[in-house]
PDB file of N, CA and C in Angstrom:
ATOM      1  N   UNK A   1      -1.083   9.249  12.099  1.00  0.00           N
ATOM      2  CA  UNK A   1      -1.821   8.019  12.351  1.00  0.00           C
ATOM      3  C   UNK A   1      -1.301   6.930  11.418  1.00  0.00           C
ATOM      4  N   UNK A   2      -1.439   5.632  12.061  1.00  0.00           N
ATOM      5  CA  UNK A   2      -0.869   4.900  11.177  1.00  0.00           C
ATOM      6  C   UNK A   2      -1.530   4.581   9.833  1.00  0.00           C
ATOM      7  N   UNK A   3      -1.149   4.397   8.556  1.00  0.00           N
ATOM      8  CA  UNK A   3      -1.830   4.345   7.315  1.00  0.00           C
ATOM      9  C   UNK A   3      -1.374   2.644   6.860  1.00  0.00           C
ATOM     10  N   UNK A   4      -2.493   1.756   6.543  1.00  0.00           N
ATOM     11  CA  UNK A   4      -2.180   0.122   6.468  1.00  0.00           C
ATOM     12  C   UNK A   4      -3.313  -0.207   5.676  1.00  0.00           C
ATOM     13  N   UNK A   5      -2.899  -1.109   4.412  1.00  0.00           N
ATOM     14  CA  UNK A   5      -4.297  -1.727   3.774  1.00  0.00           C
ATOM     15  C   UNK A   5      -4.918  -2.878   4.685  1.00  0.00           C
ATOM     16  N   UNK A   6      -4.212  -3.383   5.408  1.00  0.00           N
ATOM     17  CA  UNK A   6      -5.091  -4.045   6.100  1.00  0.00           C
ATOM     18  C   UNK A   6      -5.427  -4.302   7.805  1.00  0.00           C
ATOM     19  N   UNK A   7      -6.444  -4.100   8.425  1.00  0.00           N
ATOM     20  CA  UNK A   7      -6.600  -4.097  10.094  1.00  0.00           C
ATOM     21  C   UNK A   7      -6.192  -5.552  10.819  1.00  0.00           C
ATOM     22  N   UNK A   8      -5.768  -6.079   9.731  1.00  0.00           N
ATOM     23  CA  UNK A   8      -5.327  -7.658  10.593  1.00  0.00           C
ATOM     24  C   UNK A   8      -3.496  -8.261  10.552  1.00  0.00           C
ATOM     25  N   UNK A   9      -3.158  -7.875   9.172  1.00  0.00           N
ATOM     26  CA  UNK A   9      -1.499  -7.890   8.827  1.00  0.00           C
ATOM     27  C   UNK A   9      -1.230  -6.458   8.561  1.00  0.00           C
ATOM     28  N   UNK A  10       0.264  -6.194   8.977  1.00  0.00           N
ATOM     29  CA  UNK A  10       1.039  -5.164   8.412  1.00  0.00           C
ATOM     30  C   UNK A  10       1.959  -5.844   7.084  1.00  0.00           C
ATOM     31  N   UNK A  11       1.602  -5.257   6.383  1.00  0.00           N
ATOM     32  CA  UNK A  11       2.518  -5.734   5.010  1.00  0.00           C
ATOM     33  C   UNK A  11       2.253  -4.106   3.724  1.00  0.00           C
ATOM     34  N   UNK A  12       3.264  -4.593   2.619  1.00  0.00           N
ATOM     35  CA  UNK A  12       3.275  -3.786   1.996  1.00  0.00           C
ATOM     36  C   UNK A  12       4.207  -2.530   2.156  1.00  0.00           C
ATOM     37  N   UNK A  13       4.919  -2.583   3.105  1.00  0.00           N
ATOM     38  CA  UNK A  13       6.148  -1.559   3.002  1.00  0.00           C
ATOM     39  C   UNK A  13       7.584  -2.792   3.731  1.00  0.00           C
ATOM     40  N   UNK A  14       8.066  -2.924   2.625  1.00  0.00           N
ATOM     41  CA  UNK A  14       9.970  -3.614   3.364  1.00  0.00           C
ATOM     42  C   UNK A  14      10.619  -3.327   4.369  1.00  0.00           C
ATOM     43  N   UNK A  15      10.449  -2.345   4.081  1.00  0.00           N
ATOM     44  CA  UNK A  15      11.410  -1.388   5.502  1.00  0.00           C
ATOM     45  C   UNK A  15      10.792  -1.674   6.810  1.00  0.00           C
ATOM     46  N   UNK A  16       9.714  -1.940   6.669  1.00  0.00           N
ATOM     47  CA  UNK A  16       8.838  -2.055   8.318  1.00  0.00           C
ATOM     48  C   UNK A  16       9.540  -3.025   8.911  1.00  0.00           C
ATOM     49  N   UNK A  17       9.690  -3.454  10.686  1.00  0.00           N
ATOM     50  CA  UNK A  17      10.583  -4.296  10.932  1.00  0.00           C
ATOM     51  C   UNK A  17       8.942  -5.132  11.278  1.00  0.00           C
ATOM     52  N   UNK A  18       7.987  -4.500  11.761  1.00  0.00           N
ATOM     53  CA  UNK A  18       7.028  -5.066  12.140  1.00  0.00           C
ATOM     54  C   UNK A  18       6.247  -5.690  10.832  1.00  0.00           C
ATOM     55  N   UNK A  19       6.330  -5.913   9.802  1.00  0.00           N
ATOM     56  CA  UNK A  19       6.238  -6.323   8.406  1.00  0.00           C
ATOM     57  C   UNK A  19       5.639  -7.624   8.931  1.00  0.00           C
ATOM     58  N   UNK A  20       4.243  -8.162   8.631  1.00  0.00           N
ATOM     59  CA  UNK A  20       3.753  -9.565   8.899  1.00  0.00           C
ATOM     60  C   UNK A  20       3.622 -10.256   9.883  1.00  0.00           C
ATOM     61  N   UNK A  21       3.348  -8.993  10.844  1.00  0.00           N
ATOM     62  CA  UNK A  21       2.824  -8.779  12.368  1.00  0.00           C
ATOM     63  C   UNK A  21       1.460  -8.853  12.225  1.00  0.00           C
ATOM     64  N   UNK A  22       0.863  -9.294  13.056  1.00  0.00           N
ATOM     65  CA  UNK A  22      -0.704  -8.493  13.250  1.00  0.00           C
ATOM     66  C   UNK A  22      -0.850  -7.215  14.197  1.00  0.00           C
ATOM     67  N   UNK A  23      -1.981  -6.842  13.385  1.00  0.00           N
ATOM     68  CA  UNK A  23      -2.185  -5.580  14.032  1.00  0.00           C
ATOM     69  C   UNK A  23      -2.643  -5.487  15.330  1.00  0.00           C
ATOM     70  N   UNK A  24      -2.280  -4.809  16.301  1.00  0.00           N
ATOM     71  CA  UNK A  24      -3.274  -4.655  17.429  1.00  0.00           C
ATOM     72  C   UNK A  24      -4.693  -3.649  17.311  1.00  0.00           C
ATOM     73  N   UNK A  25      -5.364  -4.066  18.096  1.00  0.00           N
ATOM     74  CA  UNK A  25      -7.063  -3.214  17.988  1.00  0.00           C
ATOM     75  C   UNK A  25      -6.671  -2.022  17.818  1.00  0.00           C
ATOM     76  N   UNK A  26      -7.132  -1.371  16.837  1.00  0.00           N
ATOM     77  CA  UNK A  26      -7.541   0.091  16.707  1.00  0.00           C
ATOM     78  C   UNK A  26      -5.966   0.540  15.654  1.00  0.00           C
ATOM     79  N   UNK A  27      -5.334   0.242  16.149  1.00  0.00           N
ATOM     80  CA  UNK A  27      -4.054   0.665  15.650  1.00  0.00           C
ATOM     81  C   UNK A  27      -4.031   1.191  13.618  1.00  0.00           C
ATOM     82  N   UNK A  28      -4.695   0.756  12.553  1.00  0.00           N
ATOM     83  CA  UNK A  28      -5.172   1.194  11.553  1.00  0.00           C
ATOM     84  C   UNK A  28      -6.248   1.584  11.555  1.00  0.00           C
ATOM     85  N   UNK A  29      -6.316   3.006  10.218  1.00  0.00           N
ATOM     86  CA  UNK A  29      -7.735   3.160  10.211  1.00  0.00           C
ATOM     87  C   UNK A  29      -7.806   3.752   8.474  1.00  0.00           C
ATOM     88  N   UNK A  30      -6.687   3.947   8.028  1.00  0.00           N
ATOM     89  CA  UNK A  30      -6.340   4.593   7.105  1.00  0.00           C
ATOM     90  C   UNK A  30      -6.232   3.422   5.857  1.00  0.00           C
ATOM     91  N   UNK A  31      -6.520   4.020   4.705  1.00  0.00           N
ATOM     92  CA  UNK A  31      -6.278   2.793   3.841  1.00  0.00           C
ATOM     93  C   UNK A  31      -5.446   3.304   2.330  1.00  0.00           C
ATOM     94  N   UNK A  32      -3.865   3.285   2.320  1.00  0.00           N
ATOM     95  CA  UNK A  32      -3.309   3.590   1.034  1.00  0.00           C
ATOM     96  C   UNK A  32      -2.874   2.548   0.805  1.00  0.00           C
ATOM     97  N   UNK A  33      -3.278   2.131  -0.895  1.00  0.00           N
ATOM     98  CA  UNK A  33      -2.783   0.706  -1.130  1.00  0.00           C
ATOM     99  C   UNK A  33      -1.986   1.216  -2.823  1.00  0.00           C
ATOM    100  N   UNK A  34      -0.674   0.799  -1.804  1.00  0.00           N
ATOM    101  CA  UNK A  34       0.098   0.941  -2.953  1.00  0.00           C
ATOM    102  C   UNK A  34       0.312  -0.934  -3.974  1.00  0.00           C
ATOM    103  N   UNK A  35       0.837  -0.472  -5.075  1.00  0.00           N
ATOM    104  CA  UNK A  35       0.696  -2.043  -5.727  1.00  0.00           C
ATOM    105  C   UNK A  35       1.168  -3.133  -4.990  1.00  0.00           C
ATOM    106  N   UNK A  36       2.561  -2.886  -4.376  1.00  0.00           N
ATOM    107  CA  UNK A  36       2.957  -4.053  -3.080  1.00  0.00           C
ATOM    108  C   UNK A  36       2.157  -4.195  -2.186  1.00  0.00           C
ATOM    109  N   UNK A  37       1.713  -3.354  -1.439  1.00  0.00           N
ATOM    110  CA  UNK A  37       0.360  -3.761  -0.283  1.00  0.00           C
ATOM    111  C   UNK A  37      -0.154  -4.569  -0.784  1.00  0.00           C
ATOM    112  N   UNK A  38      -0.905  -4.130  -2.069  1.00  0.00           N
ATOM    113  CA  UNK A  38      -2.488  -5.014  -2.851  1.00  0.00           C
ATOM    114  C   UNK A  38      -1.733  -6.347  -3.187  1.00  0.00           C
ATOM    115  N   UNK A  39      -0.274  -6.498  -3.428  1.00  0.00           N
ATOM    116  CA  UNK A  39      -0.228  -7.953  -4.115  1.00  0.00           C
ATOM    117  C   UNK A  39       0.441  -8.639  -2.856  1.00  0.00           C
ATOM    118  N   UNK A  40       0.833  -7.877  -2.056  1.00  0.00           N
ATOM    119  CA  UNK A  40       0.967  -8.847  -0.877  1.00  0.00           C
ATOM    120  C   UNK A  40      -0.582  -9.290   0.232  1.00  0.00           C
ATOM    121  N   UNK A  41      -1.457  -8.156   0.066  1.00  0.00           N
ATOM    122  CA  UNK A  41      -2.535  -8.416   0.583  1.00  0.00           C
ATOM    123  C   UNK A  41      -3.235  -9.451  -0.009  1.00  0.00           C
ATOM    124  N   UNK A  42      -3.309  -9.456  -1.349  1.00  0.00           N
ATOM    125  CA  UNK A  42      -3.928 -10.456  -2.080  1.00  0.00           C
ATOM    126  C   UNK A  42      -3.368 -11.991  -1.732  1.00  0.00           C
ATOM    127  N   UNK A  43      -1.664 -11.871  -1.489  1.00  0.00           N
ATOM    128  CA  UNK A  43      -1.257 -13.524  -1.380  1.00  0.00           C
ATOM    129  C   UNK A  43      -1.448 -13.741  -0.133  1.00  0.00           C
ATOM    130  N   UNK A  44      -1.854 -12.866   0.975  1.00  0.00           N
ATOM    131  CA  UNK A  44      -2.287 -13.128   2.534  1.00  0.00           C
ATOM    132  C   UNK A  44      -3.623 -13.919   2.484  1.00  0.00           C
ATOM    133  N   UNK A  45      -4.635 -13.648   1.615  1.00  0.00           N
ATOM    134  CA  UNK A  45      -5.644 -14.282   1.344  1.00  0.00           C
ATOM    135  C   UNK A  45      -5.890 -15.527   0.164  1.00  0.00           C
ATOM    136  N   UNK A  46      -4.619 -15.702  -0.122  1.00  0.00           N
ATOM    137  CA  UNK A  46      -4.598 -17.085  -1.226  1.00  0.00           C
ATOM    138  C   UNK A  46      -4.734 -16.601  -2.694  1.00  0.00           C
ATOM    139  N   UNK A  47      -5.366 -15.035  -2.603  1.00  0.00           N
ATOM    140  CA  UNK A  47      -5.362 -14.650  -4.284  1.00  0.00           C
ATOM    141  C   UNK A  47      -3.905 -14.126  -4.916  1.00  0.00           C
ATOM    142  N   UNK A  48      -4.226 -14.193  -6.288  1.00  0.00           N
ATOM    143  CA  UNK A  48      -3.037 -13.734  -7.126  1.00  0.00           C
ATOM    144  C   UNK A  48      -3.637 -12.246  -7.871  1.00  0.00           C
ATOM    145  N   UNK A  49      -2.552 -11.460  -8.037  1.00  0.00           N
ATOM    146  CA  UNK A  49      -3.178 -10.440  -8.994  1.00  0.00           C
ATOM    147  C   UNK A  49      -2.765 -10.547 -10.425  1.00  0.00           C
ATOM    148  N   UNK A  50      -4.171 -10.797 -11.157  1.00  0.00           N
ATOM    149  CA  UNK A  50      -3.895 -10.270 -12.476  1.00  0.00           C
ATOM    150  C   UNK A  50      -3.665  -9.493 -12.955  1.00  0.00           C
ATOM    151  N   UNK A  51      -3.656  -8.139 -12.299  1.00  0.00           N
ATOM    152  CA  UNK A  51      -3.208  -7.130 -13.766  1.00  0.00           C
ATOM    153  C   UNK A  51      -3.358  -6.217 -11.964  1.00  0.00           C
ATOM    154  N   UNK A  52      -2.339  -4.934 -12.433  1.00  0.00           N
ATOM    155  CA  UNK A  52      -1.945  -3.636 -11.534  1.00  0.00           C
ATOM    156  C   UNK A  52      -2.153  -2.460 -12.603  1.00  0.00           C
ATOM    157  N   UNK A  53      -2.940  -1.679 -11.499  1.00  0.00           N
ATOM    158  CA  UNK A  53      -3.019  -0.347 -12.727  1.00  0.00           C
ATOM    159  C   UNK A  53      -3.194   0.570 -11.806  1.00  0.00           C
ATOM    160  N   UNK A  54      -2.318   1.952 -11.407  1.00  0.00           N
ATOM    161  CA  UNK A  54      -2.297   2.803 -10.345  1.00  0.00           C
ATOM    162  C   UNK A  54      -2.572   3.730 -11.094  1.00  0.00           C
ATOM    163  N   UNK A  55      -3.163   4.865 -10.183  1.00  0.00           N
ATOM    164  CA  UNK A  55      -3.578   6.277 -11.159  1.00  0.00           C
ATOM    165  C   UNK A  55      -2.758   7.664 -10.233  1.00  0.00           C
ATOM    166  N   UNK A  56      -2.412   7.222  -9.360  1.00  0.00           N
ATOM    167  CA  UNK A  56      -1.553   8.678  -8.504  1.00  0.00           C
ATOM    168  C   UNK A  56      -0.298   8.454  -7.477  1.00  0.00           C
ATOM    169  N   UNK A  57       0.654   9.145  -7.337  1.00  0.00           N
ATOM    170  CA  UNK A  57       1.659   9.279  -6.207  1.00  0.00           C
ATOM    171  C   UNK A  57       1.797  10.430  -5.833  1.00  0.00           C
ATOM    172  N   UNK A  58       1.279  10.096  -4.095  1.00  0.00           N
ATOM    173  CA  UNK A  58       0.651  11.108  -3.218  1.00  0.00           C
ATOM    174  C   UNK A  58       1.904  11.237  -3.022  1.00  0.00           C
ATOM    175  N   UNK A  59       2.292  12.502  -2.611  1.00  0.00           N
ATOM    176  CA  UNK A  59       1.525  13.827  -2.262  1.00  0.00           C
ATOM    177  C   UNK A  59       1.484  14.596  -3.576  1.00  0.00           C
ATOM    178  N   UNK A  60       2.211  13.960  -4.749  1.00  0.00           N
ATOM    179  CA  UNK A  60       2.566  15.425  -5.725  1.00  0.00           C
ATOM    180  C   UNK A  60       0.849  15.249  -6.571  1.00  0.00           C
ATOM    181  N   UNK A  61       0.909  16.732  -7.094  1.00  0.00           N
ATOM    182  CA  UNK A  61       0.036  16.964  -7.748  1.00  0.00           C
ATOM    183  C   UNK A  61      -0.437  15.754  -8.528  1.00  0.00           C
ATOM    184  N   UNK A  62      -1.670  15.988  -9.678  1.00  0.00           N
ATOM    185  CA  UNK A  62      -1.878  14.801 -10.643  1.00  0.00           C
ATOM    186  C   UNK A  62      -1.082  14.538 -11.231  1.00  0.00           C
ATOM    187  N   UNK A  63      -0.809  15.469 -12.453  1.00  0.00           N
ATOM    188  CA  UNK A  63      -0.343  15.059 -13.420  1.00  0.00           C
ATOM    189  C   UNK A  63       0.875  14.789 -13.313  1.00  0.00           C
ATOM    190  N   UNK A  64       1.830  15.294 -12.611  1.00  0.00           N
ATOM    191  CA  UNK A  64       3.328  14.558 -11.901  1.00  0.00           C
ATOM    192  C   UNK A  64       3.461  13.749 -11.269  1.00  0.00           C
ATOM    193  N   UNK A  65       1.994  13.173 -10.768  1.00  0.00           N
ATOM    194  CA  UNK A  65       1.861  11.842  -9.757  1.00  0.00           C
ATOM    195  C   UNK A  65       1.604  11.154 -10.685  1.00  0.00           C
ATOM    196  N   UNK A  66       0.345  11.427 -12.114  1.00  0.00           N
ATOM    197  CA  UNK A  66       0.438  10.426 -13.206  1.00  0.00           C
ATOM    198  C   UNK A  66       1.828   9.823 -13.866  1.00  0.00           C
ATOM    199  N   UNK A  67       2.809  10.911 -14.408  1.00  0.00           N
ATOM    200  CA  UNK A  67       4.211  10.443 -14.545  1.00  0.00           C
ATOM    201  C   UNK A  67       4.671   9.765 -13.994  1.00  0.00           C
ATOM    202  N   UNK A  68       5.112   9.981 -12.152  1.00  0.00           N
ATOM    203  CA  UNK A  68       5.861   8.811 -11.189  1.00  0.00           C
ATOM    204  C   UNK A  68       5.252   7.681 -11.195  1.00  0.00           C
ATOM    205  N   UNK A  69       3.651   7.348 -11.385  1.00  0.00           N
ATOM    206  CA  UNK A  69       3.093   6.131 -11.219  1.00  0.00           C
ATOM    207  C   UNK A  69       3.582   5.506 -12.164  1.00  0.00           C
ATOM    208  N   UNK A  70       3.629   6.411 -13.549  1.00  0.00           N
ATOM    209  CA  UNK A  70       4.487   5.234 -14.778  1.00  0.00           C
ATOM    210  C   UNK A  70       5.958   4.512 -14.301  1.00  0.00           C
ATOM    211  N   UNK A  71       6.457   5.534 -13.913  1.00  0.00           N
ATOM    212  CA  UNK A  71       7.969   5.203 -13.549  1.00  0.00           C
ATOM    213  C   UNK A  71       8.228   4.498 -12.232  1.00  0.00           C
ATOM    214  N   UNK A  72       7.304   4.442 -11.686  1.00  0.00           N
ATOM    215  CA  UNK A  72       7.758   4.032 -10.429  1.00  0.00           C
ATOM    216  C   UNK A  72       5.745   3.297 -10.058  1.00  0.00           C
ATOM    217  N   UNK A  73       5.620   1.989 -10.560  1.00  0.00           N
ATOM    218  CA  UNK A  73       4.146   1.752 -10.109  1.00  0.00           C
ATOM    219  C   UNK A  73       4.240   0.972  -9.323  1.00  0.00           C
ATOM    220  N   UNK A  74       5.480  -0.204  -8.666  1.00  0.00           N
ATOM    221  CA  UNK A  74       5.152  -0.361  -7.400  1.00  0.00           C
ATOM    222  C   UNK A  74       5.047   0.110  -5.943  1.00  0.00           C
ATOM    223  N   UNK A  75       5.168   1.313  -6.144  1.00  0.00           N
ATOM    224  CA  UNK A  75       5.087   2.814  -5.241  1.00  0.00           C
ATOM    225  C   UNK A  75       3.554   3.275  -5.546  1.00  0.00           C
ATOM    226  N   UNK A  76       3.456   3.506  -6.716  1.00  0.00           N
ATOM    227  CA  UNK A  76       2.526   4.373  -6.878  1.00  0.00           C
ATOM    228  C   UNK A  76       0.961   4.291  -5.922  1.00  0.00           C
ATOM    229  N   UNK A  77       0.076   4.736  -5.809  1.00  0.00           N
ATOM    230  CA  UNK A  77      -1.131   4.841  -5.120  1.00  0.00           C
ATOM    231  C   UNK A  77      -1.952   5.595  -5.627  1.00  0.00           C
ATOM    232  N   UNK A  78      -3.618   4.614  -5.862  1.00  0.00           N
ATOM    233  CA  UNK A  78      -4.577   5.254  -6.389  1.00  0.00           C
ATOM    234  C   UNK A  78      -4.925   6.735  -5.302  1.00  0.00           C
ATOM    235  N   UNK A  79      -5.671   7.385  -6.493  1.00  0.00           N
ATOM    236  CA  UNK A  79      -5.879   8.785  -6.176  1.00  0.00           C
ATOM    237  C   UNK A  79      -7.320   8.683  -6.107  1.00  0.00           C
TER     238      UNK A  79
END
């Protein structure tokens, strides 16, 4: 199923070709917001983000998802 922070824009992954499309009805239902989603979601609505702080990168366990989130936090995704 498709996974999107938001039911109105697709944003938050580059690679998408459909990237800053709107969504059609029903088509999201899922919500992983990685730090690019949230700061592109945020400038879709006129806000800025002050501060990013992720706590997991799904699928691996915690504490190796705690590590990658350090190393890699515009990927990363709360847990």
């Amino acid at each position: 199923m498709p996974a999107h922070v938001s039911d109105e824009l697709i944003v938050g992954n580059p690679l998408d070709p459909r990237r800053g499309w709107q969504h059609e009805d029903g088509r999201a239902h899922l919500r992983l917001f990685t730090g690019r989603a949230l700061i592109e979601l945020c400038a879709v609505h006129g806000w800025s983000a002050s501060a990013l702080r992720t706590a997991g990168y799904y699928p691996l366990p915690p504490r190796l998802g705690r590590i990658m989130a350090r190393v890699d936090s515009r990927t990363a995704r709360s847990s």
